[in-house]
Amino acid sequence: YPYSCNPADVWESVQKEQENLFFIDVQARGKYPSYAAKMFREKGVQLVTEPQDEEILKTCTDFISFSYYASRCVASTLDGKEVNDGNVVRSVKNPYLKTSQWGWAIDPLGLRITMNQLYARYQKPLFIVENGLGAIDKLEADGSIQDDYRIKYLKDHLREMMKAINEDGVE
């Protein structure tokens, strides 16, 4: 999410989304996206290709698989903003979401949003391959683990997944 409606934050969000979707764009569309040339140039990457590579790339995936644990929020500058260092990728803390013990934003609606965005972009069936809540579990005297928080996390995410399928038409 962009941290705010400041155009600089929105632009930062667009660029981060391009980074996130680069590999899926190539695999699902069968060619490098238009933004790849700028990205390669800025990172000093020079592609060396063979004549048959373009034809090989055209062999696209039949579906999109992805992992979803948390959403993230980005801003054009971190100045004066609370930073969320709990995730693999540094982001700005989303003031509207609670976080896990690891600082990951708990965002079931974010899963529905992601599913809608991916399906609209690629129009291919989606498979969620990973989702869950990491936490420090405490083993009770009887050997059980009281993890109602994890059950709620999964139930809320499954509910949003079903809305994406049944209400929004996502495959």
PDB file of C-alpha atoms in Angstrom:
ATOM      1  CA  TYR A   1       0.000   0.000   0.000  1.00  0.00           C
ATOM      2  CA  PRO A   2       1.150   3.573  -0.473  1.00  0.00           C
ATOM      3  CA  TYR A   3       1.603   5.144   2.968  1.00  0.00           C
ATOM      4  CA  SER A   4      -0.513   8.118   1.906  1.00  0.00           C
ATOM      5  CA  CYS A   5      -2.141   9.665  -1.147  1.00  0.00           C
ATOM      6  CA  ASN A   6       0.971  11.825  -1.615  1.00  0.00           C
ATOM      7  CA  PRO A   7       1.865  11.173  -5.283  1.00  0.00           C
ATOM      8  CA  ALA A   8       5.469  10.422  -4.243  1.00  0.00           C
ATOM      9  CA  ASP A   9       4.226   7.631  -1.925  1.00  0.00           C
ATOM     10  CA  VAL A  10       1.925   6.293  -4.644  1.00  0.00           C
ATOM     11  CA  TRP A  11       4.832   6.291  -7.139  1.00  0.00           C
ATOM     12  CA  GLU A  12       7.016   4.442  -4.612  1.00  0.00           C
ATOM     13  CA  SER A  13       4.235   1.876  -4.289  1.00  0.00           C
ATOM     14  CA  VAL A  14       4.054   1.447  -8.083  1.00  0.00           C
ATOM     15  CA  GLN A  15       7.811   0.854  -8.281  1.00  0.00           C
ATOM     16  CA  LYS A  16       7.777  -1.673  -5.407  1.00  0.00           C
ATOM     17  CA  GLU A  17       4.880  -3.471  -7.064  1.00  0.00           C
ATOM     18  CA  GLN A  18       6.897  -3.727 -10.288  1.00  0.00           C
ATOM     19  CA  GLU A  19       9.766  -5.280  -8.327  1.00  0.00           C
ATOM     20  CA  ASN A  20       7.349  -7.728  -6.687  1.00  0.00           C
ATOM     21  CA  LEU A  21       5.685  -8.734  -9.949  1.00  0.00           C
ATOM     22  CA  PHE A  22       8.672  -8.760 -12.294  1.00  0.00           C
ATOM     23  CA  PHE A  23       9.177 -12.535 -12.399  1.00  0.00           C
ATOM     24  CA  ILE A  24       5.453 -13.291 -12.597  1.00  0.00           C
ATOM     25  CA  ASP A  25       5.114 -10.715 -15.406  1.00  0.00           C
ATOM     26  CA  VAL A  26       7.775 -12.529 -17.439  1.00  0.00           C
ATOM     27  CA  GLN A  27       6.467 -16.027 -16.677  1.00  0.00           C
ATOM     28  CA  ALA A  28       2.774 -15.246 -17.169  1.00  0.00           C
ATOM     29  CA  ARG A  29       3.031 -12.879 -20.131  1.00  0.00           C
ATOM     30  CA  GLY A  30       5.878 -14.495 -22.033  1.00  0.00           C
ATOM     31  CA  LYS A  31       8.022 -11.411 -22.398  1.00  0.00           C
ATOM     32  CA  TYR A  32       9.832  -8.791 -20.363  1.00  0.00           C
ATOM     33  CA  PRO A  33       7.539  -5.986 -19.155  1.00  0.00           C
ATOM     34  CA  SER A  34       8.059  -2.470 -20.460  1.00  0.00           C
ATOM     35  CA  TYR A  35       9.488  -1.292 -17.127  1.00  0.00           C
ATOM     36  CA  ALA A  36      12.259  -3.933 -17.242  1.00  0.00           C
ATOM     37  CA  ALA A  37      14.523  -1.877 -19.515  1.00  0.00           C
ATOM     38  CA  LYS A  38      14.718   0.957 -16.974  1.00  0.00           C
ATOM     39  CA  MET A  39      15.159  -1.485 -14.080  1.00  0.00           C
ATOM     40  CA  PHE A  40      18.000  -3.322 -15.859  1.00  0.00           C
ATOM     41  CA  ARG A  41      19.670  -0.032 -16.778  1.00  0.00           C
ATOM     42  CA  GLU A  42      19.491   1.308 -13.212  1.00  0.00           C
ATOM     43  CA  LYS A  43      20.888  -1.940 -11.772  1.00  0.00           C
ATOM     44  CA  GLY A  44      23.640  -2.218 -14.387  1.00  0.00           C
ATOM     45  CA  VAL A  45      22.237  -5.437 -15.861  1.00  0.00           C
ATOM     46  CA  GLN A  46      22.975  -6.213 -19.498  1.00  0.00           C
ATOM     47  CA  LEU A  47      21.051  -9.187 -20.826  1.00  0.00           C
ATOM     48  CA  VAL A  48      22.847 -11.550 -23.141  1.00  0.00           C
ATOM     49  CA  THR A  49      20.279 -13.438 -25.166  1.00  0.00           C
ATOM     50  CA  GLU A  50      20.291 -16.110 -27.811  1.00  0.00           C
ATOM     51  CA  PRO A  51      18.030 -15.962 -30.886  1.00  0.00           C
ATOM     52  CA  GLN A  52      15.710 -18.674 -29.519  1.00  0.00           C
ATOM     53  CA  ASP A  53      15.285 -17.035 -26.072  1.00  0.00           C
ATOM     54  CA  GLU A  54      12.395 -14.822 -27.124  1.00  0.00           C
ATOM     55  CA  GLU A  55      10.497 -17.848 -28.416  1.00  0.00           C
ATOM     56  CA  ILE A  56      11.245 -19.829 -25.235  1.00  0.00           C
ATOM     57  CA  LEU A  57       9.893 -16.990 -23.076  1.00  0.00           C
ATOM     58  CA  LYS A  58       6.569 -17.168 -24.917  1.00  0.00           C
ATOM     59  CA  THR A  59       5.887 -20.498 -23.181  1.00  0.00           C
ATOM     60  CA  CYS A  60       3.777 -19.105 -20.331  1.00  0.00           C
ATOM     61  CA  THR A  61       2.486 -20.534 -17.093  1.00  0.00           C
ATOM     62  CA  ASP A  62      -1.049 -21.898 -16.876  1.00  0.00           C
ATOM     63  CA  PHE A  63      -1.600 -20.559 -13.358  1.00  0.00           C
ATOM     64  CA  ILE A  64      -0.104 -18.206 -10.786  1.00  0.00           C
ATOM     65  CA  SER A  65       1.076 -19.507  -7.425  1.00  0.00           C
ATOM     66  CA  PHE A  66       2.060 -17.193  -4.614  1.00  0.00           C
ATOM     67  CA  SER A  67       2.713 -16.959  -0.904  1.00  0.00           C
ATOM     68  CA  TYR A  68       0.871 -14.477   1.272  1.00  0.00           C
ATOM     69  CA  TYR A  69       1.665 -13.734   4.888  1.00  0.00           C
ATOM     70  CA  ALA A  70       1.353  -9.977   5.265  1.00  0.00           C
ATOM     71  CA  SER A  71       0.919  -6.768   3.371  1.00  0.00           C
ATOM     72  CA  ARG A  72       3.374  -3.932   3.537  1.00  0.00           C
ATOM     73  CA  CYS A  73       3.214  -0.185   3.347  1.00  0.00           C
ATOM     74  CA  VAL A  74       5.745   1.971   1.486  1.00  0.00           C
ATOM     75  CA  ALA A  75       6.584   5.668   1.488  1.00  0.00           C
ATOM     76  CA  SER A  76       8.852   7.824  -0.613  1.00  0.00           C
ATOM     77  CA  THR A  77      10.789   8.700   2.546  1.00  0.00           C
ATOM     78  CA  LEU A  78      11.062   7.074   5.955  1.00  0.00           C
ATOM     79  CA  ASP A  79      11.600  10.418   7.722  1.00  0.00           C
ATOM     80  CA  GLY A  80       9.336  10.730  10.751  1.00  0.00           C
ATOM     81  CA  LYS A  81       7.552   7.446  10.086  1.00  0.00           C
ATOM     82  CA  GLU A  82       7.497   4.337  12.247  1.00  0.00           C
ATOM     83  CA  VAL A  83       9.431   1.637  10.420  1.00  0.00           C
ATOM     84  CA  ASN A  84       8.471  -2.013  10.487  1.00  0.00           C
ATOM     85  CA  ASP A  85      11.696  -4.028  10.595  1.00  0.00           C
ATOM     86  CA  GLY A  86       9.933  -7.304  11.369  1.00  0.00           C
ATOM     87  CA  ASN A  87       9.568  -8.312   7.750  1.00  0.00           C
ATOM     88  CA  VAL A  88      12.243  -9.452   5.315  1.00  0.00           C
ATOM     89  CA  VAL A  89      11.657  -6.230   3.410  1.00  0.00           C
ATOM     90  CA  ARG A  90      11.789  -2.979   5.363  1.00  0.00           C
ATOM     91  CA  SER A  91       8.536  -1.071   5.224  1.00  0.00           C
ATOM     92  CA  VAL A  92       6.577   1.663   6.966  1.00  0.00           C
ATOM     93  CA  LYS A  93       4.226   0.565   9.734  1.00  0.00           C
ATOM     94  CA  ASN A  94       0.632   0.598   8.553  1.00  0.00           C
ATOM     95  CA  PRO A  95      -1.303   2.468  11.278  1.00  0.00           C
ATOM     96  CA  TYR A  96      -4.506   0.587  10.408  1.00  0.00           C
ATOM     97  CA  LEU A  97      -3.204  -2.948  10.999  1.00  0.00           C
ATOM     98  CA  LYS A  98      -2.095  -5.014  13.975  1.00  0.00           C
ATOM     99  CA  THR A  99       1.172  -6.910  13.662  1.00  0.00           C
ATOM    100  CA  SER A 100       2.352 -10.364  14.617  1.00  0.00           C
ATOM    101  CA  GLN A 101       5.099 -11.003  17.173  1.00  0.00           C
ATOM    102  CA  TRP A 102       7.547 -10.682  14.264  1.00  0.00           C
ATOM    103  CA  GLY A 103       6.164  -7.313  13.167  1.00  0.00           C
ATOM    104  CA  TRP A 104       4.318  -8.615  10.103  1.00  0.00           C
ATOM    105  CA  ALA A 105       1.072  -6.771   9.335  1.00  0.00           C
ATOM    106  CA  ILE A 106      -1.959  -9.011   9.861  1.00  0.00           C
ATOM    107  CA  ASP A 107      -4.104  -8.177   6.853  1.00  0.00           C
ATOM    108  CA  PRO A 108      -6.729 -10.717   5.740  1.00  0.00           C
ATOM    109  CA  LEU A 109      -8.357  -8.180   3.395  1.00  0.00           C
ATOM    110  CA  GLY A 110      -4.905  -7.715   1.864  1.00  0.00           C
ATOM    111  CA  LEU A 111      -5.107 -11.332   0.679  1.00  0.00           C
ATOM    112  CA  ARG A 112      -8.390 -10.603  -1.119  1.00  0.00           C
ATOM    113  CA  ILE A 113      -6.895  -7.442  -2.602  1.00  0.00           C
ATOM    114  CA  THR A 114      -3.810  -9.364  -3.772  1.00  0.00           C
ATOM    115  CA  MET A 115      -5.939 -12.108  -5.311  1.00  0.00           C
ATOM    116  CA  ASN A 116      -8.061  -9.552  -7.176  1.00  0.00           C
ATOM    117  CA  GLN A 117      -5.013  -7.669  -8.430  1.00  0.00           C
ATOM    118  CA  LEU A 118      -3.193 -10.816  -9.590  1.00  0.00           C
ATOM    119  CA  TYR A 119      -6.268 -12.230 -11.298  1.00  0.00           C
ATOM    120  CA  ALA A 120      -7.078  -8.953 -13.047  1.00  0.00           C
ATOM    121  CA  ARG A 121      -3.465  -8.601 -14.214  1.00  0.00           C
ATOM    122  CA  TYR A 122      -2.913 -12.161 -15.485  1.00  0.00           C
ATOM    123  CA  GLN A 123      -6.385 -13.729 -15.820  1.00  0.00           C
ATOM    124  CA  LYS A 124      -5.042 -17.108 -14.756  1.00  0.00           C
ATOM    125  CA  PRO A 125      -6.138 -19.371 -11.899  1.00  0.00           C
ATOM    126  CA  LEU A 126      -4.423 -18.643  -8.585  1.00  0.00           C
ATOM    127  CA  PHE A 127      -2.909 -21.079  -6.090  1.00  0.00           C
ATOM    128  CA  ILE A 128      -1.931 -19.935  -2.624  1.00  0.00           C
ATOM    129  CA  VAL A 129       1.070 -22.087  -1.749  1.00  0.00           C
ATOM    130  CA  GLU A 130       1.941 -20.563   1.630  1.00  0.00           C
ATOM    131  CA  ASN A 131       0.019 -18.649   4.279  1.00  0.00           C
ATOM    132  CA  GLY A 132       0.164 -18.664   8.043  1.00  0.00           C
ATOM    133  CA  LEU A 133       1.114 -16.890  11.220  1.00  0.00           C
ATOM    134  CA  GLY A 134       4.474 -17.316  12.860  1.00  0.00           C
ATOM    135  CA  ALA A 135       4.444 -17.022  16.625  1.00  0.00           C
ATOM    136  CA  ILE A 136       6.332 -18.210  19.667  1.00  0.00           C
ATOM    137  CA  ASP A 137       4.244 -21.119  20.882  1.00  0.00           C
ATOM    138  CA  LYS A 138       4.033 -22.037  24.539  1.00  0.00           C
ATOM    139  CA  LEU A 139       3.703 -25.721  25.310  1.00  0.00           C
ATOM    140  CA  GLU A 140       1.093 -26.258  28.035  1.00  0.00           C
ATOM    141  CA  ALA A 141       1.533 -28.828  30.822  1.00  0.00           C
ATOM    142  CA  ASP A 142      -0.769 -31.242  28.976  1.00  0.00           C
ATOM    143  CA  GLY A 143       1.300 -30.935  25.789  1.00  0.00           C
ATOM    144  CA  SER A 144      -1.184 -28.723  23.974  1.00  0.00           C
ATOM    145  CA  ILE A 145      -0.603 -25.311  22.441  1.00  0.00           C
ATOM    146  CA  GLN A 146      -3.258 -22.650  22.888  1.00  0.00           C
ATOM    147  CA  ASP A 147      -3.157 -20.986  19.497  1.00  0.00           C
ATOM    148  CA  ASP A 148      -6.552 -19.389  19.073  1.00  0.00           C
ATOM    149  CA  TYR A 149      -4.739 -16.388  17.537  1.00  0.00           C
ATOM    150  CA  ARG A 150      -3.404 -18.621  14.748  1.00  0.00           C
ATOM    151  CA  ILE A 151      -6.802 -20.218  14.182  1.00  0.00           C
ATOM    152  CA  LYS A 152      -8.339 -16.720  13.929  1.00  0.00           C
ATOM    153  CA  TYR A 153      -5.620 -15.612  11.501  1.00  0.00           C
ATOM    154  CA  LEU A 154      -6.262 -18.591   9.215  1.00  0.00           C
ATOM    155  CA  LYS A 155     -10.055 -18.349   9.496  1.00  0.00           C
ATOM    156  CA  ASP A 156     -10.003 -14.630   8.648  1.00  0.00           C
ATOM    157  CA  HIS A 157      -7.695 -15.220   5.658  1.00  0.00           C
ATOM    158  CA  LEU A 158      -9.794 -18.143   4.407  1.00  0.00           C
ATOM    159  CA  ARG A 159     -12.921 -15.986   4.694  1.00  0.00           C
ATOM    160  CA  GLU A 160     -11.343 -13.272   2.505  1.00  0.00           C
ATOM    161  CA  MET A 161     -10.082 -15.890   0.034  1.00  0.00           C
ATOM    162  CA  MET A 162     -13.630 -17.225  -0.308  1.00  0.00           C
ATOM    163  CA  LYS A 163     -14.977 -13.705  -0.886  1.00  0.00           C
ATOM    164  CA  ALA A 164     -12.435 -13.241  -3.673  1.00  0.00           C
ATOM    165  CA  ILE A 165     -13.621 -16.481  -5.270  1.00  0.00           C
ATOM    166  CA  ASN A 166     -17.377 -16.334  -4.631  1.00  0.00           C
ATOM    167  CA  GLU A 167     -18.046 -12.596  -4.765  1.00  0.00           C
ATOM    168  CA  ASP A 168     -15.274 -11.220  -6.961  1.00  0.00           C
ATOM    169  CA  GLY A 169     -14.995 -14.039  -9.517  1.00  0.00           C
ATOM    170  CA  VAL A 170     -11.316 -14.865  -8.919  1.00  0.00           C
ATOM    171  CA  GLU A 171     -10.361 -18.365 -10.080  1.00  0.00           C
TER     172      GLU A 171
END
